[in-house]
């Protein structure tokens, strides 16, 4: 599945990076914490090649190819839930790109057979990210994870067979 998923919106191209793209992206990182996180994603892809898109770095680009951010899923748990993480470069924030990307990719994820929900953790002081989640249909769970409050977006009842 390497790099084959291309999701387009009005303004964006979003796709799961290939092994080569991830290796180049990791090599270009100057922040050790990010380099380690992205390396962990690549390791997940290589360990689960049949679930590439659920471990890969997803590139977020403007239609002209300008790279503006990334998102990722953190695998699929035994309950059919995938956690999502995302970030948009500072100079492209406050333009609705994160909401556009998250709404679109989460809608794609929830259409996949094995997915029942998508979750996200966000620091409670990260008001902008909380707004992205709320605009993207996520609801607070009332629980807190390592990074902060947990949010969830579930599939429709029709898909779950209820």
PDB file of C-alpha atoms in Angstrom:
ATOM      1  CA  UNK A   1       0.000   0.000   0.000  1.00  0.00           C
ATOM      2  CA  UNK A   2       3.080   2.189   0.080  1.00  0.00           C
ATOM      3  CA  UNK A   3       2.212   5.752  -0.878  1.00  0.00           C
ATOM      4  CA  UNK A   4      -0.779   4.733  -3.015  1.00  0.00           C
ATOM      5  CA  UNK A   5      -3.517   6.522  -1.107  1.00  0.00           C
ATOM      6  CA  UNK A   6      -3.934  10.028  -2.509  1.00  0.00           C
ATOM      7  CA  UNK A   7      -6.770  12.007  -1.028  1.00  0.00           C
ATOM      8  CA  UNK A   8      -7.493  15.383  -2.560  1.00  0.00           C
ATOM      9  CA  UNK A   9      -9.543  18.255  -1.240  1.00  0.00           C
ATOM     10  CA  UNK A  10     -10.288  21.637  -2.741  1.00  0.00           C
ATOM     11  CA  UNK A  11      -6.883  22.946  -1.635  1.00  0.00           C
ATOM     12  CA  UNK A  12      -4.833  19.938  -0.519  1.00  0.00           C
ATOM     13  CA  UNK A  13      -3.204  16.688  -1.553  1.00  0.00           C
ATOM     14  CA  UNK A  14      -2.823  14.210   1.308  1.00  0.00           C
ATOM     15  CA  UNK A  15      -1.079  10.857   0.925  1.00  0.00           C
ATOM     16  CA  UNK A  16       0.610   8.065   2.840  1.00  0.00           C
ATOM     17  CA  UNK A  17       4.323   8.350   2.119  1.00  0.00           C
ATOM     18  CA  UNK A  18       6.349   5.519   0.627  1.00  0.00           C
ATOM     19  CA  UNK A  19       9.316   3.959   2.440  1.00  0.00           C
ATOM     20  CA  UNK A  20      11.721   6.103   0.409  1.00  0.00           C
ATOM     21  CA  UNK A  21       9.750   9.286   1.088  1.00  0.00           C
ATOM     22  CA  UNK A  22       9.670   8.543   4.816  1.00  0.00           C
ATOM     23  CA  UNK A  23      13.403   7.779   4.907  1.00  0.00           C
ATOM     24  CA  UNK A  24      14.181  11.104   3.194  1.00  0.00           C
ATOM     25  CA  UNK A  25      11.776  12.955   5.497  1.00  0.00           C
ATOM     26  CA  UNK A  26      13.360  11.391   8.600  1.00  0.00           C
ATOM     27  CA  UNK A  27      16.884  12.217   7.355  1.00  0.00           C
ATOM     28  CA  UNK A  28      15.863  15.874   6.909  1.00  0.00           C
ATOM     29  CA  UNK A  29      14.550  16.227  10.485  1.00  0.00           C
ATOM     30  CA  UNK A  30      16.656  18.329  12.840  1.00  0.00           C
ATOM     31  CA  UNK A  31      14.501  17.820  15.947  1.00  0.00           C
ATOM     32  CA  UNK A  32      15.482  14.571  17.700  1.00  0.00           C
ATOM     33  CA  UNK A  33      12.007  13.934  19.162  1.00  0.00           C
ATOM     34  CA  UNK A  34      10.411  14.222  15.708  1.00  0.00           C
ATOM     35  CA  UNK A  35      13.132  12.099  14.108  1.00  0.00           C
ATOM     36  CA  UNK A  36      12.460   9.378  16.703  1.00  0.00           C
ATOM     37  CA  UNK A  37       8.663   9.586  16.244  1.00  0.00           C
ATOM     38  CA  UNK A  38       8.901   9.413  12.450  1.00  0.00           C
ATOM     39  CA  UNK A  39      11.381   6.517  12.675  1.00  0.00           C
ATOM     40  CA  UNK A  40       8.877   4.688  14.892  1.00  0.00           C
ATOM     41  CA  UNK A  41       6.219   5.235  12.211  1.00  0.00           C
ATOM     42  CA  UNK A  42       8.481   3.809   9.504  1.00  0.00           C
ATOM     43  CA  UNK A  43       9.270   0.820  11.736  1.00  0.00           C
ATOM     44  CA  UNK A  44       5.506   0.279  12.174  1.00  0.00           C
ATOM     45  CA  UNK A  45       5.029   0.358   8.400  1.00  0.00           C
ATOM     46  CA  UNK A  46       7.782  -2.187   7.854  1.00  0.00           C
ATOM     47  CA  UNK A  47       6.369  -4.451  10.580  1.00  0.00           C
ATOM     48  CA  UNK A  48       2.814  -4.173   9.194  1.00  0.00           C
ATOM     49  CA  UNK A  49       3.237  -3.787   5.435  1.00  0.00           C
ATOM     50  CA  UNK A  50      -0.377  -4.908   4.892  1.00  0.00           C
ATOM     51  CA  UNK A  51      -1.541  -1.939   7.029  1.00  0.00           C
ATOM     52  CA  UNK A  52       0.907   0.647   5.666  1.00  0.00           C
ATOM     53  CA  UNK A  53      -1.508   3.589   5.749  1.00  0.00           C
ATOM     54  CA  UNK A  54      -2.236   3.003   9.459  1.00  0.00           C
ATOM     55  CA  UNK A  55       1.432   3.542  10.412  1.00  0.00           C
ATOM     56  CA  UNK A  56       2.786   5.828   7.670  1.00  0.00           C
ATOM     57  CA  UNK A  57       3.568   9.508   7.709  1.00  0.00           C
ATOM     58  CA  UNK A  58       0.823  11.120   5.641  1.00  0.00           C
ATOM     59  CA  UNK A  59       2.095  14.189   3.794  1.00  0.00           C
ATOM     60  CA  UNK A  60      -0.127  17.250   3.586  1.00  0.00           C
ATOM     61  CA  UNK A  61       0.615  19.433   0.580  1.00  0.00           C
ATOM     62  CA  UNK A  62      -0.978  22.345  -1.165  1.00  0.00           C
ATOM     63  CA  UNK A  63      -2.166  21.566  -4.697  1.00  0.00           C
ATOM     64  CA  UNK A  64       1.085  23.093  -6.036  1.00  0.00           C
ATOM     65  CA  UNK A  65       3.126  20.502  -4.082  1.00  0.00           C
ATOM     66  CA  UNK A  66       4.183  22.793  -1.212  1.00  0.00           C
ATOM     67  CA  UNK A  67       4.595  20.644   1.908  1.00  0.00           C
ATOM     68  CA  UNK A  68       2.656  22.218   4.786  1.00  0.00           C
ATOM     69  CA  UNK A  69       2.320  19.444   7.371  1.00  0.00           C
ATOM     70  CA  UNK A  70       1.865  15.816   8.254  1.00  0.00           C
ATOM     71  CA  UNK A  71      -0.592  13.512   9.905  1.00  0.00           C
ATOM     72  CA  UNK A  72      -0.438   9.913  11.009  1.00  0.00           C
ATOM     73  CA  UNK A  73      -2.452   7.114  12.463  1.00  0.00           C
ATOM     74  CA  UNK A  74      -0.933   5.079  15.263  1.00  0.00           C
ATOM     75  CA  UNK A  75      -2.068   1.658  14.064  1.00  0.00           C
ATOM     76  CA  UNK A  76      -5.446   0.025  14.662  1.00  0.00           C
ATOM     77  CA  UNK A  77      -6.255  -1.439  18.071  1.00  0.00           C
ATOM     78  CA  UNK A  78      -8.265  -4.594  18.767  1.00  0.00           C
ATOM     79  CA  UNK A  79     -11.473  -2.536  19.005  1.00  0.00           C
ATOM     80  CA  UNK A  80     -11.162  -1.113  15.501  1.00  0.00           C
ATOM     81  CA  UNK A  81      -9.996   2.297  16.677  1.00  0.00           C
ATOM     82  CA  UNK A  82      -7.141   4.303  15.163  1.00  0.00           C
ATOM     83  CA  UNK A  83      -5.539   7.271  16.911  1.00  0.00           C
ATOM     84  CA  UNK A  84      -4.641  10.227  14.713  1.00  0.00           C
ATOM     85  CA  UNK A  85      -1.978  12.868  15.187  1.00  0.00           C
ATOM     86  CA  UNK A  86      -1.337  15.900  13.006  1.00  0.00           C
ATOM     87  CA  UNK A  87       0.570  19.118  12.604  1.00  0.00           C
ATOM     88  CA  UNK A  88       0.668  22.050  10.215  1.00  0.00           C
ATOM     89  CA  UNK A  89       3.785  24.224   9.803  1.00  0.00           C
ATOM     90  CA  UNK A  90       3.527  27.512  11.709  1.00  0.00           C
ATOM     91  CA  UNK A  91       3.463  29.674   8.587  1.00  0.00           C
ATOM     92  CA  UNK A  92       0.400  27.789   7.260  1.00  0.00           C
ATOM     93  CA  UNK A  93      -1.662  27.758  10.447  1.00  0.00           C
ATOM     94  CA  UNK A  94      -4.911  29.688  10.929  1.00  0.00           C
ATOM     95  CA  UNK A  95      -6.019  29.057   7.336  1.00  0.00           C
ATOM     96  CA  UNK A  96      -8.238  26.008   7.914  1.00  0.00           C
ATOM     97  CA  UNK A  97      -5.764  23.518   6.429  1.00  0.00           C
ATOM     98  CA  UNK A  98      -5.688  21.270   9.516  1.00  0.00           C
ATOM     99  CA  UNK A  99      -9.488  21.076   9.659  1.00  0.00           C
ATOM    100  CA  UNK A 100      -9.708  20.393   5.920  1.00  0.00           C
ATOM    101  CA  UNK A 101      -7.092  17.629   6.145  1.00  0.00           C
ATOM    102  CA  UNK A 102      -8.455  15.996   9.316  1.00  0.00           C
ATOM    103  CA  UNK A 103     -12.102  16.082   8.202  1.00  0.00           C
ATOM    104  CA  UNK A 104     -11.195  14.470   4.890  1.00  0.00           C
ATOM    105  CA  UNK A 105      -8.794  11.810   6.152  1.00  0.00           C
ATOM    106  CA  UNK A 106     -10.999  10.847   9.093  1.00  0.00           C
ATOM    107  CA  UNK A 107     -13.972  10.474   6.725  1.00  0.00           C
ATOM    108  CA  UNK A 108     -11.780   8.179   4.585  1.00  0.00           C
ATOM    109  CA  UNK A 109     -10.678   6.196   7.668  1.00  0.00           C
ATOM    110  CA  UNK A 110     -14.232   5.691   8.908  1.00  0.00           C
ATOM    111  CA  UNK A 111     -15.195   4.214   5.525  1.00  0.00           C
ATOM    112  CA  UNK A 112     -12.620   1.432   5.926  1.00  0.00           C
ATOM    113  CA  UNK A 113     -14.125  -1.909   6.970  1.00  0.00           C
ATOM    114  CA  UNK A 114     -11.997  -2.513  10.041  1.00  0.00           C
ATOM    115  CA  UNK A 115     -12.420   0.968  11.567  1.00  0.00           C
ATOM    116  CA  UNK A 116     -15.119   1.801  14.117  1.00  0.00           C
ATOM    117  CA  UNK A 117     -13.675   5.046  15.452  1.00  0.00           C
ATOM    118  CA  UNK A 118     -10.816   7.521  15.268  1.00  0.00           C
ATOM    119  CA  UNK A 119      -9.407   9.041  18.441  1.00  0.00           C
ATOM    120  CA  UNK A 120      -7.077  11.935  19.207  1.00  0.00           C
ATOM    121  CA  UNK A 121      -5.295  13.290  22.252  1.00  0.00           C
ATOM    122  CA  UNK A 122      -4.614  16.987  22.561  1.00  0.00           C
ATOM    123  CA  UNK A 123      -3.047  19.161  25.214  1.00  0.00           C
ATOM    124  CA  UNK A 124      -5.839  21.091  26.963  1.00  0.00           C
ATOM    125  CA  UNK A 125      -4.038  24.387  26.303  1.00  0.00           C
ATOM    126  CA  UNK A 126      -3.904  23.674  22.542  1.00  0.00           C
ATOM    127  CA  UNK A 127      -7.162  25.473  21.795  1.00  0.00           C
ATOM    128  CA  UNK A 128      -6.559  25.579  18.025  1.00  0.00           C
ATOM    129  CA  UNK A 129      -6.179  21.797  17.830  1.00  0.00           C
ATOM    130  CA  UNK A 130      -9.256  21.263  19.997  1.00  0.00           C
ATOM    131  CA  UNK A 131     -11.218  23.456  17.560  1.00  0.00           C
ATOM    132  CA  UNK A 132      -9.922  21.363  14.626  1.00  0.00           C
ATOM    133  CA  UNK A 133     -11.207  18.217  16.325  1.00  0.00           C
ATOM    134  CA  UNK A 134     -14.564  19.765  17.192  1.00  0.00           C
ATOM    135  CA  UNK A 135     -15.075  21.068  13.637  1.00  0.00           C
ATOM    136  CA  UNK A 136     -14.131  17.594  12.376  1.00  0.00           C
ATOM    137  CA  UNK A 137     -16.900  15.904  14.360  1.00  0.00           C
ATOM    138  CA  UNK A 138     -14.870  14.663  17.339  1.00  0.00           C
ATOM    139  CA  UNK A 139     -16.374  14.662  20.827  1.00  0.00           C
ATOM    140  CA  UNK A 140     -14.578  14.635  24.182  1.00  0.00           C
ATOM    141  CA  UNK A 141     -14.576  11.234  25.889  1.00  0.00           C
ATOM    142  CA  UNK A 142     -14.145  12.579  29.413  1.00  0.00           C
ATOM    143  CA  UNK A 143     -10.883  10.641  29.716  1.00  0.00           C
ATOM    144  CA  UNK A 144      -7.318  11.920  29.611  1.00  0.00           C
ATOM    145  CA  UNK A 145      -4.328  10.290  27.918  1.00  0.00           C
ATOM    146  CA  UNK A 146      -0.604  10.978  28.094  1.00  0.00           C
ATOM    147  CA  UNK A 147      -0.872  14.133  25.987  1.00  0.00           C
ATOM    148  CA  UNK A 148      -4.168  15.450  27.322  1.00  0.00           C
ATOM    149  CA  UNK A 149      -7.939  15.026  26.894  1.00  0.00           C
ATOM    150  CA  UNK A 150      -9.124  12.236  24.583  1.00  0.00           C
ATOM    151  CA  UNK A 151     -11.505  12.923  21.711  1.00  0.00           C
ATOM    152  CA  UNK A 152     -13.361  10.412  19.542  1.00  0.00           C
ATOM    153  CA  UNK A 153     -15.257  10.289  16.281  1.00  0.00           C
ATOM    154  CA  UNK A 154     -17.263   7.134  15.636  1.00  0.00           C
ATOM    155  CA  UNK A 155     -18.671   5.580  12.500  1.00  0.00           C
ATOM    156  CA  UNK A 156     -22.360   5.908  11.816  1.00  0.00           C
ATOM    157  CA  UNK A 157     -24.730   3.419  13.422  1.00  0.00           C
ATOM    158  CA  UNK A 158     -25.648   2.075   9.971  1.00  0.00           C
ATOM    159  CA  UNK A 159     -22.061   0.985   9.353  1.00  0.00           C
ATOM    160  CA  UNK A 160     -21.800  -0.698  12.746  1.00  0.00           C
ATOM    161  CA  UNK A 161     -24.986  -2.625  11.993  1.00  0.00           C
ATOM    162  CA  UNK A 162     -26.975  -1.194  14.895  1.00  0.00           C
TER     163      UNK A 162
END
